[in-house]
Every structure is written in C-alpha cells, then in structure tokens.
Amino acid sequence: MKTRSRQRRRPRRRGWLAGILIGGVTLVALLAVLVPIASSRDPLALCVSQPATFPDSGVDGWEGEQLENAAVIVRTAKARGFGREGQIIGVMAAMGESSLRNIDYGDWETSGITNPDGTRTSSIGLFQQQDWWGSAEDRMDPATSAGLFYARLARLRGWQDLEPTIAIHRVQINSDPEHYARFEAEAISVVEALSGPCP
C-alpha cells in the first residue's frame, strides 16, 4: 500500500511542478506584452507647432481640426505671454463655444438665441464672437480670434484668482457662468499634451 501511494503521488508532484513552470512561462510572456502597452500609454507630449505630427487618435477625444485649433490657441496664448493657466482657459472657452471647430454659424442659426436686447446673435468662429468683437474675417481666423479673446482676458483684473469658468464667462459674457467648467479636465489634458519639446 505504501509503495503504491508513493507511486501515485509522484505523477501529481510532476504535474504540480509542470503547472508552476507553465504558469511562470505564461506570466513572463504576459509581462513581455503588457509592459510595453502600459508604457505606451504615458501622457502624450506633442510639439505645438507641428500639427502634422499629432496622433490620429487625438487627445482625450479631441482630434484632427479640433487639436489643430487648440494648438493655435496655445501658440497665441504663449505669444501674448500667457502661461499654462491662460492657455487652459483659452482652450476651455473654445471647447465650450464651438467644440474647437472654426464654424461660420452661431447661436441664432442653431437655437434661435437672441442677445439680451432681443437682436439676433451674430456669433461665429472658434470663440463664437459677435460683430462687436471684430470683422467676420478676424473672427473666422483662429489665431486672430484667439488674440481677441486674450486681449479681453488680459484686461480682466485678477482673472488668475477666479475659477476658470468664471474668468471665461466674464470675457465671453455667456448666459451660464458654469457652462465651461465641464471642459476643464479635457482642456488640461490637451494643453499638457501640446506642451512637449519641439525640435
């Protein structure tokens, strides 16, 4: 009996050891696949002045024309002396106004919204700026419209101490001061991605 039970245990030990060996090899193979995937998900660091190199997959859901327009906003902000916070505010504003698309229509065309005095709105472009912001050509040029936005932001005393959505509201004069808040996290991701080193 003892001899038989010993003989029965040996195959089980070999099976157990073989299982550990196979499991170890499988684990090593799995790590060899997963580690590069994990490291490839590091935050993007793109050169803001080279839109042709932006990934087709975009950044946090923003892609193509949207990412290129965000890059224009960031470059305009930098040229006017605005740091990271100002860049984020500009990108947030355009996200909230036009989904970062340079559109030639506005609130009247989409929703029939009028100005407080009852006149038809005339908003167009990335920032949905009305006639009093400047010419249609200026408002439809992403860099110029961003410059118009930053010129007004620069005149807003203490904008750095305000919640970003409130600072934008005071520049844009939107009906809802909290409208832009939902875009803050995505604007941060986009601005950080566009802050990579340029050759």
Short mmCIF file of C-alpha atoms in Angstrom, two decimals:
data_model
loop_
_atom_site.label_atom_id
_atom_site.label_comp_id
_atom_site.label_asym_id
_atom_site.label_seq_id
_atom_site.Cartn_x
_atom_site.Cartn_y
_atom_site.Cartn_z
CA MET A 1 0.00 0.00 0.00
CA LYS A 2 2.71 2.46 0.94
CA THR A 3 4.62 1.74 -2.27
CA ARG A 4 1.53 2.27 -4.37
CA SER A 5 0.61 5.53 -2.66
CA ARG A 6 4.15 6.86 -3.22
CA GLN A 7 3.95 5.94 -6.87
CA ARG A 8 0.63 7.72 -7.15
CA ARG A 9 1.97 10.90 -5.58
CA ARG A 10 4.98 11.24 -7.89
CA PRO A 11 2.96 11.96 -11.04
CA ARG A 12 0.94 14.54 -9.05
CA ARG A 13 4.14 16.30 -7.96
CA ARG A 14 5.42 16.32 -11.51
CA GLY A 15 2.07 17.74 -12.65
CA TRP A 16 2.18 20.38 -9.95
CA LEU A 17 5.75 21.35 -10.82
CA ALA A 18 4.90 21.36 -14.53
CA GLY A 19 1.92 23.62 -13.76
CA ILE A 20 4.14 26.06 -11.90
CA LEU A 21 6.66 26.01 -14.74
CA ILE A 22 3.98 26.60 -17.38
CA GLY A 23 2.40 29.31 -15.23
CA GLY A 24 5.77 31.04 -14.81
CA VAL A 25 6.48 30.97 -18.53
CA THR A 26 2.96 32.28 -19.23
CA LEU A 27 3.43 35.10 -16.71
CA VAL A 28 6.76 36.14 -18.27
CA ALA A 29 5.19 36.12 -21.74
CA LEU A 30 2.22 38.15 -20.49
CA LEU A 31 4.50 40.73 -18.85
CA ALA A 32 6.52 40.99 -22.07
CA VAL A 33 3.30 42.04 -23.84
CA LEU A 34 1.71 44.20 -21.11
CA VAL A 35 4.73 46.26 -20.02
CA PRO A 36 5.24 47.91 -23.46
CA ILE A 37 1.49 48.56 -23.73
CA ALA A 38 1.44 50.21 -20.30
CA SER A 39 4.46 52.36 -21.09
CA SER A 40 2.92 53.39 -24.42
CA ARG A 41 0.00 54.93 -22.53
CA ASP A 42 2.20 57.55 -20.92
CA PRO A 43 0.84 61.08 -21.44
CA LEU A 44 1.49 62.43 -24.91
CA ALA A 45 3.98 65.23 -25.31
CA LEU A 46 3.42 66.85 -28.70
CA CYS A 47 5.17 69.79 -30.30
CA VAL A 48 2.52 72.52 -30.53
CA SER A 49 3.99 73.95 -33.74
CA GLN A 50 3.89 70.67 -35.71
CA PRO A 51 0.21 69.69 -36.22
CA ALA A 52 1.14 67.16 -38.91
CA THR A 53 2.66 65.01 -36.15
CA PHE A 54 -0.48 64.96 -33.96
CA PRO A 55 -1.85 61.44 -33.47
CA ASP A 56 -4.89 60.39 -35.49
CA SER A 57 -6.39 59.10 -32.24
CA GLY A 58 -6.28 62.63 -30.83
CA VAL A 59 -6.03 63.63 -27.18
CA ASP A 60 -8.80 62.84 -24.73
CA GLY A 61 -11.40 62.68 -27.50
CA TRP A 62 -10.26 65.85 -29.32
CA GLU A 63 -8.71 65.18 -32.73
CA GLY A 64 -7.89 66.48 -36.19
CA GLU A 65 -9.11 70.04 -36.76
CA GLN A 66 -10.03 70.34 -33.08
CA LEU A 67 -6.50 69.55 -31.91
CA GLU A 68 -5.01 71.86 -34.54
CA ASN A 69 -7.26 74.70 -33.36
CA ALA A 70 -6.26 74.02 -29.75
CA ALA A 71 -2.62 74.29 -30.86
CA VAL A 72 -3.35 77.69 -32.46
CA ILE A 73 -4.91 78.86 -29.19
CA VAL A 74 -1.92 77.65 -27.15
CA ARG A 75 0.58 79.28 -29.53
CA THR A 76 -1.38 82.55 -29.47
CA ALA A 77 -1.52 82.49 -25.66
CA LYS A 78 2.23 81.89 -25.42
CA ALA A 79 2.94 84.70 -27.89
CA ARG A 80 0.91 87.06 -25.68
CA GLY A 81 2.73 86.00 -22.52
CA PHE A 82 0.08 83.70 -21.05
CA GLY A 83 1.33 80.66 -19.17
CA ARG A 84 -0.28 77.27 -18.66
CA GLU A 85 -3.38 78.57 -16.81
CA GLY A 86 -4.15 81.11 -19.50
CA GLN A 87 -3.66 78.50 -22.21
CA ILE A 88 -6.09 76.15 -20.45
CA ILE A 89 -8.68 78.92 -20.14
CA GLY A 90 -8.49 79.69 -23.86
CA VAL A 91 -8.85 76.04 -24.86
CA MET A 92 -11.73 75.60 -22.39
CA ALA A 93 -13.51 78.62 -23.85
CA ALA A 94 -13.29 77.31 -27.42
CA MET A 95 -14.32 73.81 -26.31
CA GLY A 96 -17.41 75.27 -24.71
CA GLU A 97 -18.24 77.65 -27.56
CA SER A 98 -17.58 75.63 -30.71
CA SER A 99 -16.19 72.21 -29.72
CA LEU A 100 -12.88 73.55 -31.06
CA ARG A 101 -14.29 73.86 -34.59
CA ASN A 102 -13.99 77.05 -36.60
CA ILE A 103 -17.66 77.30 -37.54
CA ASP A 104 -19.30 80.04 -39.60
CA TYR A 105 -22.60 79.96 -37.74
CA GLY A 106 -23.67 80.52 -34.17
CA ASP A 107 -26.41 80.50 -31.55
CA TRP A 108 -29.05 82.14 -33.73
CA GLU A 109 -28.69 79.60 -36.51
CA THR A 110 -28.62 76.59 -34.18
CA SER A 111 -31.07 77.64 -31.46
CA GLY A 112 -32.67 80.95 -32.38
CA ILE A 113 -30.98 82.57 -29.36
CA THR A 114 -31.06 86.36 -29.29
CA ASN A 115 -28.99 88.97 -27.48
CA PRO A 116 -30.32 90.41 -24.20
CA ASP A 117 -31.75 93.35 -26.14
CA GLY A 118 -33.66 90.96 -28.44
CA THR A 119 -31.44 91.38 -31.50
CA ARG A 120 -30.27 88.37 -33.46
CA THR A 121 -26.90 86.96 -32.37
CA SER A 122 -24.04 87.15 -34.86
CA SER A 123 -21.60 84.71 -33.24
CA ILE A 124 -19.12 82.81 -35.43
CA GLY A 125 -15.73 81.13 -35.20
CA LEU A 126 -13.86 79.19 -32.52
CA PHE A 127 -14.96 81.54 -29.75
CA GLN A 128 -18.42 82.34 -31.16
CA GLN A 129 -17.60 86.04 -31.14
CA GLN A 130 -20.26 88.52 -32.22
CA ASP A 131 -19.95 91.54 -34.54
CA TRP A 132 -18.68 93.81 -31.79
CA TRP A 133 -15.57 91.62 -31.43
CA GLY A 134 -14.35 92.48 -34.92
CA SER A 135 -14.79 91.73 -38.59
CA ALA A 136 -16.08 88.38 -39.80
CA GLU A 137 -12.63 87.71 -41.28
CA ASP A 138 -10.95 88.30 -37.91
CA ARG A 139 -13.46 86.18 -36.04
CA MET A 140 -13.11 83.34 -38.55
CA ASP A 141 -9.31 83.33 -38.34
CA PRO A 142 -8.36 81.04 -35.40
CA ALA A 143 -5.23 82.95 -34.41
CA THR A 144 -6.88 86.37 -34.66
CA SER A 145 -9.99 85.28 -32.76
CA ALA A 146 -7.78 83.75 -30.06
CA GLY A 147 -5.89 87.05 -29.92
CA LEU A 148 -9.17 88.92 -29.45
CA PHE A 149 -10.08 86.56 -26.60
CA TYR A 150 -6.71 87.01 -24.87
CA ALA A 151 -6.79 90.80 -25.30
CA ARG A 152 -10.02 90.88 -23.27
CA LEU A 153 -8.75 88.33 -20.74
CA ALA A 154 -5.64 90.47 -20.17
CA ARG A 155 -7.89 93.42 -19.28
CA LEU A 156 -9.82 91.36 -16.72
CA ARG A 157 -8.21 92.31 -13.42
CA GLY A 158 -7.47 89.31 -11.18
CA TRP A 159 -8.55 86.67 -13.71
CA GLN A 160 -5.92 84.32 -12.25
CA ASP A 161 -7.79 84.29 -8.93
CA LEU A 162 -11.14 83.38 -10.47
CA GLU A 163 -12.46 79.92 -11.22
CA PRO A 164 -11.56 79.30 -14.88
CA THR A 165 -15.21 79.04 -15.92
CA ILE A 166 -15.96 82.41 -14.26
CA ALA A 167 -12.98 84.09 -15.93
CA ILE A 168 -14.15 82.79 -19.31
CA HIS A 169 -17.73 83.87 -18.57
CA ARG A 170 -16.58 87.41 -17.85
CA VAL A 171 -14.79 87.55 -21.19
CA GLN A 172 -17.40 85.73 -23.27
CA ILE A 173 -20.50 87.01 -21.42
CA ASN A 174 -22.23 83.65 -21.69
CA SER A 175 -25.66 83.26 -20.11
CA ASP A 176 -24.41 80.43 -17.85
CA PRO A 177 -21.27 81.19 -15.77
CA GLU A 178 -20.71 77.46 -15.12
CA HIS A 179 -21.00 76.44 -18.77
CA TYR A 180 -17.25 75.97 -19.29
CA ALA A 181 -16.46 74.05 -16.09
CA ARG A 182 -17.15 70.63 -17.61
CA PHE A 183 -14.35 71.16 -20.15
CA GLU A 184 -11.59 71.91 -17.64
CA ALA A 185 -10.13 68.39 -17.26
CA GLU A 186 -10.08 67.84 -21.03
CA ALA A 187 -8.54 71.26 -21.66
CA ILE A 188 -5.80 70.44 -19.16
CA SER A 189 -5.08 67.15 -20.97
CA VAL A 190 -4.93 68.88 -24.35
CA VAL A 191 -2.69 71.73 -23.15
CA GLU A 192 -0.35 69.32 -21.36
CA ALA A 193 -0.14 67.14 -24.48
CA LEU A 194 0.69 70.22 -26.56
CA SER A 195 3.48 71.22 -24.19
CA GLY A 196 6.04 68.71 -25.41
CA PRO A 197 9.54 69.64 -26.55
CA CYS A 198 9.87 70.89 -30.14
CA PRO A 199 12.94 70.11 -32.25
#
